XYZ file of C-alpha atoms in Angstrom:
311
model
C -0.615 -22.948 90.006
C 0.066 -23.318 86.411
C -1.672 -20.077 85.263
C 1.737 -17.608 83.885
C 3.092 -14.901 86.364
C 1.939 -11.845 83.865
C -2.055 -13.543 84.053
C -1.961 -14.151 87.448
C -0.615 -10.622 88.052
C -3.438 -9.231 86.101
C -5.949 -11.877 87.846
C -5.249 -10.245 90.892
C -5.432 -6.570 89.978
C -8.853 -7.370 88.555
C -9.853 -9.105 91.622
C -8.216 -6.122 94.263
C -9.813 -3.113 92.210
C -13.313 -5.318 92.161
C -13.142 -5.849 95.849
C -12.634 -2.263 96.802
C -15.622 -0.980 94.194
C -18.706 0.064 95.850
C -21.725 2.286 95.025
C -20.627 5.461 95.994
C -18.069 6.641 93.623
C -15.990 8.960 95.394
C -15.198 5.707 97.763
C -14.072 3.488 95.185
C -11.857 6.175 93.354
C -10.022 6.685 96.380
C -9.924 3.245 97.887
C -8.247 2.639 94.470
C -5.874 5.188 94.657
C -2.730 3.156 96.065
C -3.474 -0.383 94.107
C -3.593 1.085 91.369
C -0.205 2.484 91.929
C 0.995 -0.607 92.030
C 3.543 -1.339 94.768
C 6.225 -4.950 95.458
C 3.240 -7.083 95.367
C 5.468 -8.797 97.503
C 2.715 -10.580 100.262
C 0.615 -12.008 97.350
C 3.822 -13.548 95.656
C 4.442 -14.964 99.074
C 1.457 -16.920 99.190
C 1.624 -17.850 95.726
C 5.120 -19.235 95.930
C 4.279 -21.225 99.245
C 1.167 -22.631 97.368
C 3.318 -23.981 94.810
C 5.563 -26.018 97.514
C 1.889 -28.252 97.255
C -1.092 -28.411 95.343
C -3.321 -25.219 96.181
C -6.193 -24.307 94.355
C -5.684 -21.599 92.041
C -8.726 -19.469 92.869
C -8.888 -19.797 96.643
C -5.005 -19.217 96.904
C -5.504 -15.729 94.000
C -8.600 -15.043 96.750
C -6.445 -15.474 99.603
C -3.976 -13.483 98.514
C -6.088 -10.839 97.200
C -6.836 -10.618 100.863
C -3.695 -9.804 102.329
C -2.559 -7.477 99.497
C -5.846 -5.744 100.857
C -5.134 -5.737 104.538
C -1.417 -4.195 104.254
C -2.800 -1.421 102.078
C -5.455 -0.692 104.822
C -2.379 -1.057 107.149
C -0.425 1.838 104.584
C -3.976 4.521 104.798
C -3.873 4.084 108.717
C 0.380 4.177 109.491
C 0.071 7.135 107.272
C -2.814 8.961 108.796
C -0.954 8.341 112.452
C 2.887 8.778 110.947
C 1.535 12.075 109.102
C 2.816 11.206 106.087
C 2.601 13.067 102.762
C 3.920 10.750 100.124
C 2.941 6.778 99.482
C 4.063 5.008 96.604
C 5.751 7.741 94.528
C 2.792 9.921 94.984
C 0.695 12.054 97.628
C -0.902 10.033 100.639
C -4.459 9.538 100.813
C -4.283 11.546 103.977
C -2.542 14.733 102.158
C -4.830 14.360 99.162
C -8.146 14.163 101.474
C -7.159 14.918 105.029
C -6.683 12.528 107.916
C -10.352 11.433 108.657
C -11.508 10.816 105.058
C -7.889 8.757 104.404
C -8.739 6.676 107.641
C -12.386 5.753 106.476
C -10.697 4.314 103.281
C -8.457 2.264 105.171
C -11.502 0.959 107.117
C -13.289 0.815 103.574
C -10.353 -1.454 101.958
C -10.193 -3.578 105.266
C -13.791 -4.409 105.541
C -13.406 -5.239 101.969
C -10.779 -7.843 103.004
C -12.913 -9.290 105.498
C -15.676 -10.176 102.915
C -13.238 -11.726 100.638
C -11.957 -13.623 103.558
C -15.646 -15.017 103.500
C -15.835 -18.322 102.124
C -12.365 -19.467 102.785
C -11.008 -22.572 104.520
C -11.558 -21.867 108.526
C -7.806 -22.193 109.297
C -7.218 -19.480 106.806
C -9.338 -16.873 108.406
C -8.233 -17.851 111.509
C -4.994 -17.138 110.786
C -5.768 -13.805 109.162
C -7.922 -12.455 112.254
C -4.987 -13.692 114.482
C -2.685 -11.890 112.601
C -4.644 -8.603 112.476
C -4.475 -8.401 116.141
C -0.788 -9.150 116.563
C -0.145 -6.438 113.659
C -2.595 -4.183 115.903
C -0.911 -4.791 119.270
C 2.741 -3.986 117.341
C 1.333 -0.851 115.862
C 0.111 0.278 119.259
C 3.819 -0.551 121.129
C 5.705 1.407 118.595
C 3.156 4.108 119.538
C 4.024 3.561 123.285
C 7.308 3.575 122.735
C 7.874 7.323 120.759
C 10.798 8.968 121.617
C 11.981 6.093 123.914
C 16.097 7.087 123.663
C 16.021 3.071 126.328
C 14.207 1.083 123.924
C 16.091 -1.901 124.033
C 17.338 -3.918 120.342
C 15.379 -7.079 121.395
C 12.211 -5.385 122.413
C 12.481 -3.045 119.239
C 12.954 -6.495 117.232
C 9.900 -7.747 118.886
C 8.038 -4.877 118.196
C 9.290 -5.280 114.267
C 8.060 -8.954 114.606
C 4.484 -7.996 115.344
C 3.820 -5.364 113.530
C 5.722 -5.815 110.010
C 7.083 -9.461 110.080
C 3.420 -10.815 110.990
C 2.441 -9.489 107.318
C 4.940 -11.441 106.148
C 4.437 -14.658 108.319
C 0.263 -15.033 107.368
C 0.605 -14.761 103.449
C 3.450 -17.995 103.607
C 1.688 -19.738 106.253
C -1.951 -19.464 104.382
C 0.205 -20.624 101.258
C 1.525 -23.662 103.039
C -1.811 -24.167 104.446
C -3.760 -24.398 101.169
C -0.922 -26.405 99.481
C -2.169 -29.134 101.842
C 1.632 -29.449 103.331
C 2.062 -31.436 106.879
C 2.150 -28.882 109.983
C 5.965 -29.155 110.394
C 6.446 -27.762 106.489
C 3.539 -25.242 107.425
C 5.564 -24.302 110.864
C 8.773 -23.648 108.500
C 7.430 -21.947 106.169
C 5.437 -19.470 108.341
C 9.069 -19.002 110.252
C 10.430 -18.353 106.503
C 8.004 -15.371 106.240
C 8.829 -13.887 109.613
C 12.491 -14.015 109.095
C 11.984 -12.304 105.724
C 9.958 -9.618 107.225
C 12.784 -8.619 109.995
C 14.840 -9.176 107.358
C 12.919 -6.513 105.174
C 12.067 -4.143 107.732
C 16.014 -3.539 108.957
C 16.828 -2.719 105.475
C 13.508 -0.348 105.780
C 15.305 1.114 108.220
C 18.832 0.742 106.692
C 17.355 3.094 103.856
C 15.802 5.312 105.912
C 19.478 6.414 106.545
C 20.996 6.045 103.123
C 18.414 5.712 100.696
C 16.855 8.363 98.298
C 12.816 9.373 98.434
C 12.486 8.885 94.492
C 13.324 5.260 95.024
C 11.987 4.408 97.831
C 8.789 6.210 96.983
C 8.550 7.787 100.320
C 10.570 10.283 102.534
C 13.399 9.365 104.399
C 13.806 10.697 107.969
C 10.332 10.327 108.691
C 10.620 8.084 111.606
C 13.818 10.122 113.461
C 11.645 12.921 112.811
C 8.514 11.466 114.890
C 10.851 9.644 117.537
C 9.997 6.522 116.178
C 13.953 5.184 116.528
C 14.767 2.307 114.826
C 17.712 -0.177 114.482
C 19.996 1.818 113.676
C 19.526 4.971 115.958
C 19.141 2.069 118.770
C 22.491 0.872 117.881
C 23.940 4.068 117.852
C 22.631 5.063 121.123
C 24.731 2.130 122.503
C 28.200 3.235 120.238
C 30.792 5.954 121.923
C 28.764 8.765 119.781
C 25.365 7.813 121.691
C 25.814 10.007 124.345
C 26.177 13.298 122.150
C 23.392 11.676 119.708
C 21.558 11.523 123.330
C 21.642 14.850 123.707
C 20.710 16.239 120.295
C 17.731 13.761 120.065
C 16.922 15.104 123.840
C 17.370 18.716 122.368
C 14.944 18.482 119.538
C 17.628 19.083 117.018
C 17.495 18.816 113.227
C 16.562 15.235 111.824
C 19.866 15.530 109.471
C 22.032 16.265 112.360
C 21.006 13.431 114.238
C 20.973 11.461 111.190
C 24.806 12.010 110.328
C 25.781 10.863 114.182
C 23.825 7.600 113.217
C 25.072 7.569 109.946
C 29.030 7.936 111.440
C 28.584 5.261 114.154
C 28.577 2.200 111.719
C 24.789 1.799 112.677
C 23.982 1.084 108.953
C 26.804 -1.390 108.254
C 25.542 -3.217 111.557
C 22.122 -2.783 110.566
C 22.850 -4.261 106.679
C 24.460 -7.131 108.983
C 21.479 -7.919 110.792
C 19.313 -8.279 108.030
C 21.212 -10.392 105.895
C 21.473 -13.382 109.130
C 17.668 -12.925 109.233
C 17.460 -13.423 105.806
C 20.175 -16.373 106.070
C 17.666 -17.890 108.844
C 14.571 -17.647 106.365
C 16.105 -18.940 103.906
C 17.491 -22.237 106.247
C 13.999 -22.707 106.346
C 13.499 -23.935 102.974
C 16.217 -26.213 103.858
C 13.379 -28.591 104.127
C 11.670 -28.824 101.075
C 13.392 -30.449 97.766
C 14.874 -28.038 95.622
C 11.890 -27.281 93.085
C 10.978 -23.692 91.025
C 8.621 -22.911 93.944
C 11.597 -23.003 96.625
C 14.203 -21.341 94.157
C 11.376 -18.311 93.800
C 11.359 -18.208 97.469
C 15.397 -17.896 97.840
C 15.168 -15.365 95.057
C 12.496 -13.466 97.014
C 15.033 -13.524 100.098
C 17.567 -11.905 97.720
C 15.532 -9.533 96.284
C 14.863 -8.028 99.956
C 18.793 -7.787 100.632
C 19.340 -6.237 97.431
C 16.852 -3.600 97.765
C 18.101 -0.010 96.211
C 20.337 1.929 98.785
């Protein structure tokens, strides 16, 4: 894909605020709301990087990834209407800006908008991104199931990360590999790269949830303890000599900061920081396959970049 990073960038802004324009004006201005704030990017750089391991075309793989930009932000309207969350991307969720039933029509507005840029594409792709949909759907819904589940296991809590957050990461480097025409072993590894990356990405989510700071991340920390959504870390804390007392105040309904600085004292984060950088060591094995190009350098940079995120 020879065209430069900045004019692909701005190729694909053009073509996300297009796709979520519609007649009714009050719709598009708030089905724009969160692109035009920008965000990582990160999924559409996926599949743009994987497309350069081959020979992609460069409008299919800017209308592919157009797609899954689209999908996650649906994904962000939704997990905040259900997470009730009042900040997105450095500003005020849809759902505190409009209320809960007008942010969830949005989401439904920017997803069907996905689905008729996904018209038109190679039959594998949308295969792929209706597959991936449901997976991301059946994660969302175990979380749910699990709320406040002090037994959640780590492998089933990985599994659930897998599905619902990983999968986003898997589809945008398989479709990549997929339109760069690569053999089904390369498309295999690089799809594996993707899901690796997305653990890898999610346990520092959760990593920062603990030690990071709202301004940077662009959302609130504590969110998840707060809604007994317990992630890696509490999970490993449940299981260190402080989990039975952090039993107990979770049981108890205390404060999220109390809770938070039995997590914080049990070495959860170090173990957590741990975990994601051998996910990130397996995604980047991966790539072990492919000769050492630009395209595979971005991609090790990419797995970097996740590790390094601002504590």
């Amino acid at each position: 894909m020879p065209t430069s990073p900045d004019g692909v960038n701005a190729r694909l802004e053009g073509v996300l605020l297009g796709a979520v324009r519609t007649a009714d004006p009050a719709m598009s201005t708030m089905a724009a709301v969160l692109l035009r704030r920008g965000g990582k990017r990160l999924r559409p750089t996926l599949l743009r990087r994987c497309a350069e391991l081959g020979d992609a075309d460069d409008d299919i793989a800017l209308r592919a990834a157009a797609v899954v930009e689209l999908l996650h932000v649906a994904s962000l309207h939704h997990d905040d209407v259900m997470d009730e969350a009042s900040i997105r991307r450095g500003g005020s969720s849809a759902n505190a800006l409009w209320g809960d039933e007008t942010a969830a029509l949005v989401g439904t507005h920017i997803m069907a908008r996905a689905t008729a840029l996904l018209a038109g594409l190679p039959p594998d792709v949308v295969a792929s991104v209706a597959d991936t949909t449901f997976v991301v759907c059946t994660g969302q819904l175990r979380e749910t199931e699990h709320a406040y589940d002090l037994d959640l296991d780590l492998d089933t809590y990985i599994d659930i990360l897998r599905m619902k957050t990983a999968s986003l990461f898997e589809l945008p480097c398989r479709i990549g590999a997929m339109l760069a025409g690569l053999e089904p072993s390369q498309v295999d590894a690089v799809a594996r790269y993707g899901s690796n990356l997305g653990i890898a990405f999610q346990l520092i989510d959760d990593l920062l949830d603990f030690e990071g700071e709202t301004t940077a991340l662009g959302k609130p920390t504590g969110t998840d303890l707060d809604r007994g959504i317990y992630s890696y870390p509490v999970l490993f804390a449940l299981r260190e000599p402080t989990g039975a007392t952090l039993r107990e105040r979770l049981g108890a309904s205390e404060t999220v900061g109390a809770a938070a600085e039995l997590v914080r004292a049990s070495g959860a984060p170090t173990a957590t920081g741990e975990l994601a950088r051998e996910y990130s060591d397996r995604a980047d094995r991966k790539l072990d396959l492919f000769p050492d190009t630009a395209a595979r350098s971005a991609l090790r940079a990419l797995t970097d970049l996740v590790i390094a995120r601002d504590r």
